[in-house]
Amino acid sequence: MNSRIPEAPGLRDLGLANWLVCKVIARRQQVPRAHLFTTLGQHRRLMWSWLPFGGMLMRGGKLSTRDTEFVILRVGHLRDSQYELQHHRRMGRAAGLDDDTQARIFEGPGGPRFDELTARQRAMLTAIDELVGTRTLSDATWAELSKHLDRPRLIEFVMLTSQYDALAATLSALRVPLDFDE
């Protein structure tokens, strides 16, 4: 499938600030182009609004990096977002989510090894699936999740899950190409 937004916009399409940000991100990710950013960067103000929000949820919040990657991997799997999975499988490994743990995340609450996860991870997986599937959380799921996350983390968990669900939809609708040749 072809991208719906030009894949490799130049300085004119992005503006100097966005062009520079895209170059820095691509270099950090060790890819020729960071397609998500070169796509969103074509709406200059939107990118600058989204970057701090997305960045805070991904690395500046109260959830641990491991929990954050856990959530993102499950959302990416549920939404079949290969772009998210391509990046966050690597990032998850760096955060301590090995391939076996990632496989259990992808199996989900109905998977054969669900009981091998911690009570916290089981509560998170159940909540992610419910939130993505129904756009809300039942009282029972909320009560279970509340045993493991304090109030700020509960709020952040819902925002993180929803943000990556929305990002998966954006990536799909705009047909943003993958960054790695895998």
Tab-separated table of C-alpha atoms in Angstrom:
chain	number	residue	atom	x	y	z
A	1	MET	CA	0.000	0.000	0.000
A	2	ASN	CA	1.215	3.453	-0.811
A	3	SER	CA	1.455	6.153	1.792
A	4	ARG	CA	-1.339	8.716	1.559
A	5	ILE	CA	1.023	11.498	2.619
A	6	PRO	CA	4.349	11.986	0.783
A	7	GLU	CA	6.970	9.794	2.444
A	8	ALA	CA	10.034	11.963	2.123
A	9	PRO	CA	9.064	15.591	2.383
A	10	GLY	CA	11.767	18.152	2.168
A	11	LEU	CA	12.499	21.337	4.004
A	12	ARG	CA	9.720	23.181	2.162
A	13	ASP	CA	7.061	20.675	3.305
A	14	LEU	CA	8.213	20.473	6.912
A	15	GLY	CA	9.684	23.859	7.713
A	16	LEU	CA	13.138	24.199	9.209
A	17	ALA	CA	12.284	23.235	12.806
A	18	ASN	CA	10.296	20.108	11.864
A	19	TRP	CA	12.862	19.098	9.266
A	20	LEU	CA	15.621	19.287	11.894
A	21	VAL	CA	13.568	17.366	14.458
A	22	CYS	CA	12.861	14.646	11.884
A	23	LYS	CA	16.565	14.367	11.051
A	24	VAL	CA	17.541	14.078	14.729
A	25	ILE	CA	14.862	11.458	15.427
A	26	ALA	CA	15.856	9.429	12.360
A	27	ARG	CA	19.488	9.498	13.457
A	28	ARG	CA	18.569	8.416	17.015
A	29	GLN	CA	16.446	5.576	15.639
A	30	GLN	CA	19.126	4.707	13.075
A	31	VAL	CA	16.720	4.871	10.130
A	32	PRO	CA	16.917	6.889	6.876
A	33	ARG	CA	13.604	8.629	7.709
A	34	ALA	CA	11.338	8.603	10.731
A	35	HIS	CA	8.156	8.320	8.696
A	36	LEU	CA	5.748	9.022	11.542
A	37	PHE	CA	7.460	12.331	12.199
A	38	THR	CA	7.908	13.303	8.558
A	39	THR	CA	4.197	12.631	8.112
A	40	LEU	CA	2.941	14.492	11.177
A	41	GLY	CA	5.537	17.197	10.600
A	42	GLN	CA	3.676	18.257	7.484
A	43	HIS	CA	1.087	19.747	9.841
A	44	ARG	CA	3.581	21.959	11.617
A	45	ARG	CA	1.560	23.116	14.613
A	46	LEU	CA	-0.018	19.725	15.191
A	47	MET	CA	3.352	18.011	15.468
A	48	TRP	CA	4.530	20.533	18.056
A	49	SER	CA	1.348	19.985	20.073
A	50	TRP	CA	1.585	16.202	19.906
A	51	LEU	CA	5.327	15.823	20.626
A	52	PRO	CA	5.277	16.947	24.275
A	53	PHE	CA	2.077	15.020	24.997
A	54	GLY	CA	3.302	11.803	23.390
A	55	GLY	CA	6.765	12.236	24.874
A	56	MET	CA	5.430	12.747	28.381
A	57	LEU	CA	3.278	9.638	28.124
A	58	MET	CA	6.100	7.571	26.690
A	59	ARG	CA	8.997	8.599	28.927
A	60	GLY	CA	8.050	11.445	31.222
A	61	GLY	CA	5.148	10.036	33.163
A	62	LYS	CA	4.692	8.139	36.382
A	63	LEU	CA	4.431	4.683	34.813
A	64	SER	CA	7.738	2.856	34.511
A	65	THR	CA	9.301	2.453	31.080
A	66	ARG	CA	8.615	-1.268	31.371
A	67	ASP	CA	4.899	-0.676	32.077
A	68	THR	CA	4.697	1.885	29.282
A	69	GLU	CA	6.214	-0.492	26.742
A	70	PHE	CA	3.946	-3.282	28.026
A	71	VAL	CA	0.887	-1.128	27.258
A	72	ILE	CA	2.168	0.024	23.865
A	73	LEU	CA	3.019	-3.511	22.765
A	74	ARG	CA	-0.443	-4.797	23.633
A	75	VAL	CA	-2.200	-1.895	21.904
A	76	GLY	CA	0.043	-2.313	18.852
A	77	HIS	CA	-0.814	-6.005	18.748
A	78	LEU	CA	-4.560	-5.460	19.193
A	79	ARG	CA	-4.580	-2.859	16.408
A	80	ASP	CA	-2.130	-4.796	14.198
A	81	SER	CA	0.020	-1.669	14.059
A	82	GLN	CA	3.217	-2.946	12.507
A	83	TYR	CA	4.778	0.514	12.788
A	84	GLU	CA	4.228	0.605	16.562
A	85	LEU	CA	5.337	-3.004	16.967
A	86	GLN	CA	8.450	-2.536	14.868
A	87	HIS	CA	9.698	0.236	17.137
A	88	HIS	CA	8.343	-0.881	20.484
A	89	ARG	CA	9.442	-4.519	20.307
A	90	ARG	CA	13.007	-3.159	20.335
A	91	MET	CA	12.223	-0.585	22.996
A	92	GLY	CA	10.411	-3.188	25.079
A	93	ARG	CA	13.455	-5.470	25.025
A	94	ALA	CA	15.602	-2.561	26.195
A	95	ALA	CA	13.104	-1.992	29.038
A	96	GLY	CA	13.333	-5.639	30.156
A	97	LEU	CA	10.453	-7.216	28.236
A	98	ASP	CA	12.194	-10.185	26.640
A	99	ASP	CA	10.783	-12.105	23.672
A	100	ASP	CA	9.038	-14.632	25.938
A	101	THR	CA	7.285	-11.885	27.916
A	102	GLN	CA	6.341	-10.134	24.688
A	103	ALA	CA	4.845	-13.388	23.399
A	104	ARG	CA	2.692	-13.576	26.563
A	105	ILE	CA	1.631	-9.957	26.027
A	106	PHE	CA	0.556	-10.812	22.478
A	107	GLU	CA	-1.314	-13.934	23.660
A	108	GLY	CA	-3.349	-11.705	25.979
A	109	PRO	CA	-5.829	-12.572	28.726
A	110	GLY	CA	-7.074	-15.673	26.908
A	111	GLY	CA	-3.592	-17.003	26.257
A	112	PRO	CA	-2.270	-20.281	27.637
A	113	ARG	CA	0.446	-18.571	29.695
A	114	PHE	CA	-1.627	-15.696	31.105
A	115	ASP	CA	-1.216	-17.090	34.634
A	116	GLU	CA	2.575	-16.860	34.279
A	117	LEU	CA	2.328	-13.059	34.292
A	118	THR	CA	2.329	-11.078	37.526
A	119	ALA	CA	-1.005	-9.995	39.015
A	120	ARG	CA	-0.149	-6.433	37.954
A	121	GLN	CA	0.527	-7.497	34.361
A	122	ARG	CA	-2.672	-9.554	34.221
A	123	ALA	CA	-4.691	-6.588	35.480
A	124	MET	CA	-3.047	-4.308	32.912
A	125	LEU	CA	-3.612	-6.732	30.012
A	126	THR	CA	-7.251	-7.183	30.921
A	127	ALA	CA	-7.722	-3.412	31.198
A	128	ILE	CA	-5.946	-2.692	27.895
A	129	ASP	CA	-8.102	-5.196	26.042
A	130	GLU	CA	-11.273	-3.880	27.616
A	131	LEU	CA	-10.407	-0.215	27.031
A	132	VAL	CA	-9.415	-0.748	23.399
A	133	GLY	CA	-12.408	-2.983	22.766
A	134	THR	CA	-15.135	-1.057	24.553
A	135	ARG	CA	-13.664	2.434	25.041
A	136	THR	CA	-14.270	2.186	28.788
A	137	LEU	CA	-13.489	0.040	31.829
A	138	SER	CA	-15.936	-1.986	33.877
A	139	ASP	CA	-16.082	-1.465	37.631
A	140	ALA	CA	-14.513	-4.899	38.186
A	141	THR	CA	-11.591	-4.186	35.859
A	142	TRP	CA	-11.091	-0.749	37.410
A	143	ALA	CA	-11.101	-2.239	40.905
A	144	GLU	CA	-8.475	-4.835	39.932
A	145	LEU	CA	-6.270	-2.281	38.185
A	146	SER	CA	-6.609	0.054	41.187
A	147	LYS	CA	-4.917	-2.575	43.352
A	148	HIS	CA	-1.733	-2.041	41.330
A	149	LEU	CA	-1.767	1.593	40.215
A	150	ASP	CA	-2.266	4.758	42.237
A	151	ARG	CA	-4.559	7.546	41.043
A	152	PRO	CA	-2.035	9.405	38.809
A	153	ARG	CA	-0.910	6.115	37.244
A	154	LEU	CA	-4.510	5.053	36.617
A	155	ILE	CA	-5.146	8.296	34.751
A	156	GLU	CA	-1.900	7.934	32.819
A	157	PHE	CA	-2.631	4.289	31.996
A	158	VAL	CA	-5.960	5.241	30.389
A	159	MET	CA	-4.399	8.159	28.496
A	160	LEU	CA	-1.427	6.060	27.309
A	161	THR	CA	-3.642	3.223	26.109
A	162	SER	CA	-5.986	5.627	24.333
A	163	GLN	CA	-3.133	7.671	22.824
A	164	TYR	CA	-1.503	4.609	21.274
A	165	ASP	CA	-4.858	3.348	20.038
A	166	ALA	CA	-5.388	6.721	18.318
A	167	LEU	CA	-1.834	6.666	16.984
A	168	ALA	CA	-2.396	3.185	15.531
A	169	ALA	CA	-5.500	4.512	13.755
A	170	THR	CA	-3.537	7.491	12.423
A	171	LEU	CA	-0.703	5.283	11.168
A	172	SER	CA	-3.190	2.979	9.447
A	173	ALA	CA	-5.404	5.660	7.898
A	174	LEU	CA	-2.446	7.656	6.570
A	175	ARG	CA	-0.626	4.444	5.570
A	176	VAL	CA	2.608	5.571	7.160
A	177	PRO	CA	5.371	3.275	5.863
A	178	LEU	CA	7.587	1.251	8.180
A	179	ASP	CA	10.958	2.692	9.105
A	180	PHE	CA	12.941	-0.555	9.101
A	181	ASP	CA	13.306	-2.978	6.183
A	182	GLU	CA	12.038	-6.092	7.979
